[in-house]
Coordinates of C-alpha atoms in Angstrom, one line a residue:
Chain A
M16 CA 31.3 11.8 -0.9
I17 CA 27.8 12.6 -1.9
R18 CA 25.0 10.0 -1.5
F19 CA 21.4 10.3 -2.6
D20 CA 19.2 7.6 -1.0
N21 CA 15.8 7.1 -2.5
I22 CA 15.1 10.8 -3.2
S23 CA 11.7 11.4 -4.6
W24 CA 10.3 14.8 -5.7
H25 CA 7.2 15.7 -7.6
A26 CA 6.0 19.0 -9.1
G27 CA 2.9 18.6 -11.3
A28 CA 3.7 16.1 -14.0
F29 CA 7.4 16.4 -13.4
R30 CA 9.0 13.9 -11.0
L31 CA 12.2 12.3 -9.7
E32 CA 11.5 8.7 -8.6
R33 CA 13.6 7.1 -5.8
V34 CA 16.9 8.5 -7.0
S35 CA 19.8 6.7 -5.4
F36 CA 23.5 7.1 -6.4
T37 CA 26.8 7.8 -4.7
V38 CA 29.6 10.1 -5.9
P39 CA 32.9 8.8 -4.5
V40 CA 35.0 11.2 -2.3
K41 CA 37.3 13.6 -4.2
S42 CA 36.0 12.4 -7.6
Y43 CA 34.6 14.5 -10.4
A44 CA 31.1 13.2 -11.2
V45 CA 29.1 14.3 -14.2
L46 CA 25.3 13.9 -14.3
M47 CA 23.9 13.9 -17.8
G48 CA 20.4 14.1 -19.0
R49 CA 18.2 15.9 -21.6
T50 CA 17.3 19.5 -21.0
G51 CA 14.3 19.7 -18.6
C52 CA 14.7 16.2 -17.3
G53 CA 15.2 17.4 -13.6
K54 CA 19.0 17.7 -13.3
T55 CA 18.8 21.2 -11.9
S56 CA 16.0 20.2 -9.5
L57 CA 18.1 17.4 -8.2
L58 CA 21.0 19.7 -7.6
E59 CA 18.7 22.2 -5.8
I60 CA 17.4 19.4 -3.6
L61 CA 21.0 18.6 -2.6
C62 CA 21.7 22.3 -2.0
G63 CA 18.6 22.5 0.3
L64 CA 16.8 25.0 -2.0
R65 CA 14.0 22.5 -2.6
R66 CA 12.7 19.9 -0.2
A67 CA 12.5 16.3 -1.3
Q68 CA 9.2 14.5 -0.6
S69 CA 11.1 11.5 0.7
G70 CA 14.6 10.0 0.9
R71 CA 17.8 11.1 2.5
M72 CA 21.0 12.8 1.4
F73 CA 24.5 12.5 2.8
I74 CA 27.6 14.6 2.3
G75 CA 30.8 13.0 3.6
G76 CA 28.8 10.5 5.6
R77 CA 26.8 13.2 7.4
D78 CA 23.0 13.2 6.9
V79 CA 22.2 16.7 5.5
T80 CA 18.6 16.1 4.5
N81 CA 17.2 18.5 7.1
E82 CA 20.1 20.9 7.4
P83 CA 19.7 24.5 6.1
P84 CA 21.6 25.2 2.8
G85 CA 24.4 27.2 4.4
E86 CA 25.3 24.4 6.8
R87 CA 25.7 21.6 4.2
G88 CA 29.3 22.5 3.3
I89 CA 28.6 23.0 -0.4
G90 CA 29.8 25.4 -3.1
Y91 CA 27.2 26.0 -5.7
V92 CA 27.8 27.5 -9.2
P93 CA 24.5 28.0 -11.1
Q94 CA 24.3 28.1 -14.8
D95 CA 24.2 31.9 -15.2
G96 CA 26.8 32.6 -12.4
A97 CA 24.1 34.4 -10.4
M98 CA 26.4 37.2 -9.3
F99 CA 25.4 39.5 -6.5
P100 CA 24.7 42.5 -8.8
T101 CA 25.5 45.3 -6.4
M102 CA 28.8 43.8 -5.1
T103 CA 32.2 44.1 -6.7
V104 CA 34.0 40.9 -7.7
R105 CA 36.1 41.2 -4.5
K106 CA 32.9 41.3 -2.4
N107 CA 31.3 38.5 -4.4
I108 CA 34.3 36.2 -3.8
G109 CA 34.7 37.2 -0.1
F110 CA 30.9 36.9 0.7
A111 CA 30.9 33.5 2.4
L112 CA 33.9 34.6 4.6
R113 CA 32.3 37.8 5.6
L114 CA 29.3 35.8 6.7
R115 CA 31.6 33.7 8.9
N116 CA 33.1 36.9 10.5
R117 CA 36.6 36.2 9.3
S118 CA 39.1 39.0 9.7
S119 CA 39.5 41.4 6.9
D120 CA 43.2 40.3 6.4
E121 CA 42.1 36.7 6.1
I122 CA 39.3 37.6 3.6
Q123 CA 41.7 39.7 1.5
Q124 CA 44.3 37.0 1.5
R125 CA 41.8 34.3 0.4
V126 CA 40.2 36.5 -2.2
N127 CA 43.6 37.4 -3.7
E128 CA 44.6 33.7 -3.7
L129 CA 41.4 32.6 -5.5
A130 CA 41.4 35.5 -7.9
A131 CA 45.0 34.7 -8.9
N132 CA 44.1 31.0 -9.4
L133 CA 41.1 31.8 -11.4
G134 CA 42.7 34.5 -13.5
V135 CA 40.4 37.3 -12.3
A136 CA 42.8 39.3 -10.2
H137 CA 42.6 42.3 -12.6
L138 CA 38.7 42.3 -12.2
L139 CA 38.4 42.6 -8.4
D140 CA 37.0 46.1 -8.3
R141 CA 34.5 45.6 -11.2
L142 CA 30.8 45.1 -10.8
P143 CA 29.3 41.9 -12.4
H144 CA 27.5 43.8 -15.2
N145 CA 31.0 44.7 -16.6
L146 CA 32.1 41.1 -16.8
S147 CA 31.9 38.7 -19.8
G148 CA 30.2 35.3 -19.4
G149 CA 33.5 33.4 -18.9
E150 CA 34.6 36.0 -16.3
R151 CA 31.3 35.7 -14.5
Q152 CA 31.6 31.9 -14.2
R153 CA 35.2 32.2 -12.9
V154 CA 34.0 34.6 -10.2
A155 CA 31.1 32.4 -9.4
L156 CA 33.5 29.5 -8.9
G157 CA 35.8 31.6 -6.7
R158 CA 32.8 32.6 -4.6
A159 CA 31.7 29.0 -4.2
L160 CA 35.2 27.9 -3.2
A161 CA 36.0 30.7 -0.8
A162 CA 34.8 29.0 2.4
K163 CA 36.6 25.7 1.4
P164 CA 33.5 23.5 0.9
S165 CA 33.9 19.7 0.7
V166 CA 31.5 19.5 -2.2
L167 CA 31.3 21.6 -5.4
L168 CA 28.0 21.6 -7.3
L169 CA 28.1 22.9 -10.9
D170 CA 24.9 23.5 -12.9
E171 CA 25.9 23.6 -16.5
P172 CA 28.6 26.1 -15.8
L173 CA 30.0 26.0 -19.4
S174 CA 26.8 26.0 -21.4
A175 CA 26.6 29.7 -22.0
L176 CA 30.3 30.0 -23.1
D177 CA 31.8 29.9 -26.6
E178 CA 34.0 26.9 -27.5
E179 CA 37.4 28.4 -26.7
L180 CA 36.3 29.7 -23.3
R181 CA 34.6 26.4 -22.6
D182 CA 37.9 24.5 -23.1
D183 CA 39.8 26.9 -20.8
L184 CA 37.2 26.8 -18.0
A185 CA 36.9 23.0 -18.3
T186 CA 40.6 22.6 -17.8
L187 CA 40.5 25.1 -14.9
L188 CA 37.6 23.2 -13.3
K189 CA 39.3 19.9 -13.5
N190 CA 42.7 21.2 -12.2
L191 CA 41.0 23.1 -9.3
Q192 CA 39.0 20.0 -8.3
R193 CA 42.2 17.9 -8.2
E194 CA 44.3 20.5 -6.3
L195 CA 41.6 21.3 -3.7
G196 CA 40.5 17.7 -3.3
V197 CA 36.8 18.6 -3.4
T198 CA 34.1 16.2 -4.5
A199 CA 32.4 17.7 -7.6
L200 CA 29.0 17.0 -9.2
H201 CA 28.7 18.7 -12.5
I202 CA 25.5 18.5 -14.5
T203 CA 25.4 18.9 -18.2
H204 CA 23.7 17.7 -21.4
S205 CA 27.0 18.0 -23.3
R206 CA 28.7 14.7 -24.2
S207 CA 32.0 16.4 -24.9
E208 CA 32.0 18.0 -21.4
A209 CA 31.2 14.7 -19.8
A210 CA 33.9 12.9 -21.8
R211 CA 36.5 15.5 -20.8
L212 CA 35.7 15.9 -17.1
A213 CA 34.0 12.8 -15.7
D214 CA 35.8 10.4 -13.3
V215 CA 32.4 8.9 -12.9
L216 CA 29.3 9.4 -15.1
F217 CA 25.6 9.2 -14.3
R218 CA 22.5 9.6 -16.5
L219 CA 19.2 10.9 -15.4
D220 CA 16.3 9.4 -17.5
D221 CA 12.6 9.3 -16.8
G222 CA 13.2 10.5 -13.2
R223 CA 15.8 7.8 -12.4
V224 CA 19.6 8.0 -12.1
Q225 CA 21.9 5.2 -13.3
E226 CA 25.7 5.0 -13.5
A227 CA 26.9 4.9 -17.2
P228 CA 30.2 3.9 -18.8
L229 CA 32.7 6.8 -19.3
L230 CA 32.7 8.4 -22.7
A231 CA 35.8 8.6 -24.8
E232 CA 37.1 12.2 -25.3
S233 CA 36.8 11.9 -29.1
Q234 CA 33.1 11.3 -29.0
Chain B
M4 CA 27.4 61.6 -43.2
S5 CA 24.0 60.1 -44.0
T6 CA 21.2 60.5 -41.5
Q7 CA 18.9 57.5 -41.2
R8 CA 15.2 58.4 -41.6
P9 CA 13.0 57.0 -38.8
S10 CA 10.6 54.2 -40.0
P11 CA 6.9 54.9 -40.2
F12 CA 6.5 52.6 -37.1
W13 CA 8.7 54.8 -34.9
L14 CA 7.2 57.9 -36.4
S15 CA 3.7 56.8 -35.6
L16 CA 4.7 56.0 -32.0
G17 CA 6.4 59.4 -31.8
V18 CA 3.2 61.2 -33.1
V19 CA 1.0 59.4 -30.5
T20 CA 3.4 60.3 -27.6
G21 CA 3.7 63.9 -28.9
L22 CA 0.0 64.4 -29.1
Y23 CA -0.5 63.1 -25.6
L24 CA 2.2 65.3 -24.2
L25 CA 0.8 68.3 -26.1
F26 CA -2.6 67.6 -24.5
L27 CA -1.0 67.5 -21.0
L28 CA 0.9 70.7 -21.7
A29 CA -2.2 72.4 -23.1
L30 CA -4.0 71.5 -19.8
L31 CA -1.2 72.9 -17.7
G32 CA -0.7 75.9 -19.9
A33 CA -4.3 76.9 -19.8
T34 CA -4.3 76.6 -16.1
A35 CA -1.1 78.5 -15.7
T36 CA -2.3 81.4 -17.9
Y37 CA -5.5 81.7 -15.9
T38 CA -3.5 83.1 -13.0
T39 CA -0.8 85.8 -12.8
P40 CA 2.6 85.7 -11.0
G41 CA 1.1 88.3 -8.6
Q42 CA -1.8 86.0 -7.6
L43 CA 0.6 83.1 -7.4
W44 CA 2.8 85.1 -5.0
E45 CA -0.1 86.3 -3.0
S46 CA -1.3 82.7 -2.5
L47 CA 2.1 81.6 -1.5
G48 CA 2.1 84.4 1.0
S49 CA -1.1 83.2 2.7
R50 CA -0.5 81.6 6.1
E51 CA -3.1 78.9 5.3
I52 CA -1.6 78.0 2.0
R53 CA 1.9 77.8 3.5
Y54 CA 0.6 75.5 6.2
S55 CA -1.1 73.4 3.6
I56 CA 2.1 73.1 1.5
G57 CA 4.1 72.1 4.7
L58 CA 1.4 69.6 5.8
S59 CA 1.3 68.1 2.3
L60 CA 5.1 67.7 2.2
V61 CA 5.2 66.1 5.7
T62 CA 2.2 63.8 5.3
C63 CA 3.0 62.6 1.8
T64 CA 6.6 61.8 2.9
A65 CA 5.4 60.0 6.0
S66 CA 2.7 58.0 4.2
A67 CA 5.1 57.1 1.3
F68 CA 7.7 55.8 3.8
L69 CA 5.0 53.7 5.5
A70 CA 3.7 52.5 2.2
L71 CA 7.3 51.4 1.2
L72 CA 7.7 49.6 4.6
L73 CA 4.6 47.6 3.8
A74 CA 5.2 47.2 0.1
V75 CA 8.7 45.6 0.4
P76 CA 7.6 42.5 2.4
V77 CA 4.2 42.2 0.8
G78 CA 5.6 42.7 -2.7
Y79 CA 8.2 40.0 -2.0
L80 CA 5.6 37.6 -0.7
L81 CA 3.4 38.1 -3.8
S82 CA 6.4 37.7 -6.1
R83 CA 8.2 34.7 -4.6
G84 CA 5.7 33.1 -2.3
R85 CA 3.8 29.9 -3.4
F86 CA 0.7 29.4 -1.2
P87 CA -3.0 28.6 -1.5
G88 CA -5.2 31.6 -2.0
K89 CA -2.5 33.7 -3.6
P90 CA -4.8 35.0 -6.4
W91 CA -7.4 36.0 -3.8
L92 CA -4.7 37.9 -1.7
D93 CA -3.5 39.5 -4.9
A94 CA -7.0 40.7 -5.8
A95 CA -7.7 41.9 -2.2
L96 CA -4.6 44.1 -2.2
D97 CA -6.0 46.0 -5.2
I98 CA -9.2 46.9 -3.4
P99 CA -8.0 50.4 -2.5
I100 CA -7.2 51.0 -6.2
V101 CA -10.6 49.9 -7.5
L102 CA -12.7 51.5 -4.8
P103 CA -13.9 55.1 -5.4
P104 CA -11.6 57.4 -3.2
M105 CA -14.6 58.7 -1.3
V106 CA -15.6 55.2 -0.4
V107 CA -12.1 54.5 1.1
G108 CA -12.7 57.6 3.3
L109 CA -16.1 56.4 4.3
C110 CA -14.7 52.9 5.1
L111 CA -12.0 54.5 7.3
L112 CA -14.6 56.6 9.1
I113 CA -16.9 53.6 9.7
F114 CA -14.0 51.4 10.9
F115 CA -13.0 54.0 13.5
Q116 CA -16.6 53.9 14.9
T117 CA -16.3 50.1 15.6
P118 CA -15.1 48.9 19.0
V119 CA -11.7 48.0 17.7
G120 CA -11.4 51.3 15.8
K121 CA -12.5 53.2 18.9
V122 CA -9.7 51.5 20.9
I123 CA -7.1 52.5 18.3
D124 CA -8.5 56.0 18.1
G125 CA -8.2 56.2 21.9
V126 CA -4.5 55.4 21.8
L127 CA -3.7 57.5 18.7
P128 CA -6.5 59.7 17.4
F129 CA -7.0 59.3 13.6
T130 CA -10.4 60.7 12.9
Y131 CA -10.2 64.4 11.8
T132 CA -6.5 64.6 12.7
I133 CA -3.2 64.9 10.8
A134 CA -2.6 61.2 11.6
G135 CA -5.9 60.6 9.8
V136 CA -4.5 62.5 6.7
V137 CA -1.5 60.2 6.7
L138 CA -3.6 57.1 7.1
A139 CA -6.0 58.1 4.3
Q140 CA -3.0 58.8 2.0
F141 CA -1.3 55.5 3.1
V142 CA -4.3 53.3 2.2
I143 CA -4.2 54.4 -1.4
G144 CA -0.5 54.9 -1.8
A145 CA 0.4 51.5 -0.3
A146 CA -1.7 49.7 -2.8
F147 CA 0.3 51.3 -5.7
A148 CA 3.6 50.8 -3.9
V149 CA 2.8 47.1 -3.3
R150 CA 2.1 46.6 -7.1
T151 CA 5.3 48.4 -8.0
M152 CA 7.5 46.3 -5.5
R153 CA 5.9 43.1 -6.7
G154 CA 6.9 44.0 -10.3
V155 CA 10.4 44.8 -9.1
F156 CA 10.9 41.4 -7.3
D157 CA 9.3 39.6 -10.4
H158 CA 12.1 41.1 -12.5
L159 CA 14.9 40.2 -10.1
S160 CA 16.3 36.7 -10.4
S161 CA 16.0 34.6 -7.3
R162 CA 19.2 32.8 -8.2
P163 CA 21.6 35.1 -6.4
E164 CA 19.5 34.8 -3.2
D165 CA 19.6 31.0 -3.6
V166 CA 23.4 31.1 -3.9
A167 CA 23.7 33.4 -0.8
M168 CA 21.7 30.8 1.1
T169 CA 24.1 28.0 0.1
L170 CA 27.0 30.3 1.3
G171 CA 25.6 30.6 4.8
C172 CA 22.7 33.1 4.8
S173 CA 19.2 32.5 6.1
R174 CA 16.5 33.5 3.6
G175 CA 15.9 36.8 5.5
R176 CA 19.6 37.6 5.5
A177 CA 20.0 36.7 1.8
V178 CA 17.1 39.1 1.0
W179 CA 18.7 41.8 3.1
L180 CA 22.2 41.5 1.7
V181 CA 21.6 40.6 -1.9
T182 CA 18.0 41.2 -3.1
L183 CA 17.2 44.5 -1.4
P184 CA 20.4 46.3 -2.5
A185 CA 19.5 45.2 -6.1
A186 CA 15.9 46.5 -5.6
K187 CA 17.0 49.9 -4.5
R188 CA 15.9 51.7 -7.7
G189 CA 12.6 49.9 -7.6
M190 CA 12.1 51.0 -4.0
F191 CA 12.7 54.6 -5.0
A192 CA 10.1 54.1 -7.8
A193 CA 7.6 52.7 -5.3
F194 CA 8.2 55.6 -2.9
S195 CA 7.7 58.1 -5.7
I196 CA 4.5 56.5 -6.8
A197 CA 3.1 56.4 -3.3
W198 CA 4.2 60.0 -2.7
A199 CA 2.6 61.3 -5.9
R200 CA -0.6 59.4 -5.2
S201 CA -0.7 60.9 -1.7
L202 CA -0.1 64.4 -2.9
G203 CA -3.2 64.2 -5.2
E204 CA -5.4 62.4 -2.7
F205 CA -8.5 64.3 -1.8
G206 CA -11.7 62.2 -1.3
P207 CA -10.6 60.0 1.6
I208 CA -8.9 62.9 3.4
L209 CA -12.0 65.1 3.1
V210 CA -14.3 62.3 4.4
F211 CA -12.0 60.9 7.1
A212 CA -9.8 63.8 8.2
G213 CA -12.0 66.7 7.3
A214 CA -11.1 70.1 5.7
T215 CA -10.2 72.2 8.7
R216 CA -8.0 75.2 7.9
M217 CA -4.6 75.2 9.7
K218 CA -5.3 71.7 10.9
T219 CA -6.0 69.0 8.3
E220 CA -5.7 71.2 5.2
V221 CA -3.5 69.7 2.5
L222 CA -3.0 71.1 -1.0
P223 CA -6.0 69.3 -2.7
T224 CA -8.1 70.5 0.3
S225 CA -6.9 74.1 -0.3
V226 CA -8.0 73.8 -3.9
F227 CA -11.5 72.6 -2.8
I228 CA -11.8 75.3 -0.1
E229 CA -10.8 78.1 -2.5
L230 CA -13.2 76.8 -5.2
S231 CA -16.0 76.5 -2.7
V232 CA -15.7 80.1 -1.7
G233 CA -15.5 81.2 -5.3
R234 CA -11.8 82.2 -5.3
L235 CA -11.0 80.5 -8.7
E236 CA -7.7 82.4 -9.1
A237 CA -6.4 81.2 -5.7
A238 CA -7.5 77.6 -6.5
V239 CA -5.6 77.8 -9.7
A240 CA -2.5 79.2 -7.9
V241 CA -2.6 76.4 -5.4
S242 CA -2.9 73.9 -8.3
I243 CA 0.2 75.4 -10.0
V244 CA 2.1 75.1 -6.7
M245 CA 1.1 71.4 -6.5
V246 CA 2.2 70.7 -10.1
V247 CA 5.6 72.4 -9.4
L248 CA 6.1 70.7 -6.1
A249 CA 5.2 67.3 -7.6
M250 CA 7.6 67.8 -10.5
V251 CA 10.5 68.9 -8.3
V252 CA 10.1 66.1 -5.8
L253 CA 9.6 63.3 -8.3
V254 CA 12.5 64.4 -10.5
S255 CA 14.7 64.7 -7.4
V256 CA 13.8 61.2 -6.3
R257 CA 14.3 59.8 -9.8
L258 CA 17.7 61.4 -10.1
A259 CA 18.7 60.2 -6.6
G260 CA 17.6 56.7 -7.6
E261 CA 19.5 56.7 -10.9
K262 CA 22.7 57.6 -9.0
L263 CA 22.6 54.4 -7.0

């Protein structure tokens, strides 16, 4: 479960005003809004990369408002994948586990398992600059999931992909979220993505978030 | 197979670059032909010149390392930090670049006459010593290294660092594990620039560390000393040594950086 409770944040003329909404546990939530309306900022506030001026945030009932980003139990997939450029795919995926001083056998096993699930097992020894956009997003997803977070935050993960890849990755995202039982918050401005993925849909307009009716897939 | 003719745009850029390169080569060529291999060899055989080559290599390397140690955190702060007074800090860090080199030397000399400076000088003597040569080179080299590192961090996305933080890193650890490895080439470039600036530095060294043979004599000082006693050929020979040394070191550092 993710809960925003009266979160406010201002930067110049740009503002989020007393944002409050709850993403139910193990559901796939989609947050829609126009480009530049503050979706990414809201996600970054939940990650702990920006500090809200007021309000509180809860993950699984735990108040994470003042916790450092790495202790919030989140997996974050930014829009461009944001690979670690000097590390191979294997090291990118195993990064969170190395930080936690897991044994090399355990890291290897988890990396292989994720790589197989994500279809990137043949890329493990490549550097990120040798990957396509779709491959990068799959690796970014593996990296975010490696430490088994309870929450997965996805910042327009499909927007830079062509249509066919977008469909494949959307299916993969939904299946993984179901299998792993994580709570997902996916932000997008695409109605088709929202229609396909959302169990629960929110809209961000004029700095406020409101729940919206689900969209039909044909829309 | 048809060959594509370059457009007038690229041709004109090529002509401008070619003319500039020709001018530089003409300068070097004229200097090189002013001396003979014999005179060059004789200069290299001189105990004073060999000392000055050695001291230049050691002090430039030391000051470039120190400049890099300073440039990485300061460049990062300027690039990623948001704080009041940032434009003022940015401008203040350029002071060594805009000040005439002699004035930098004079400032150093005066600072070490203040009570604080005297205490520092009492612990580690800088005035008219080799440490003073390194400090004078560092003041100028560091300003250029900071500019370079700031540019490097400006061009590196902060996103990977953010992701590393969500995965469990502190900010410092994220910079260490993710950003600095990605900035390696830029760090080599900053080191090269600081090294090259240090090799050519003369004014602050002359004023602050003096021009004592076999003590604080670096290559530009040798050129100055040889010129001041009328040995133009020896001054030219030392200049050629400097050019060759600079080329060898800078190309080596660049090649090492490209292999990373």
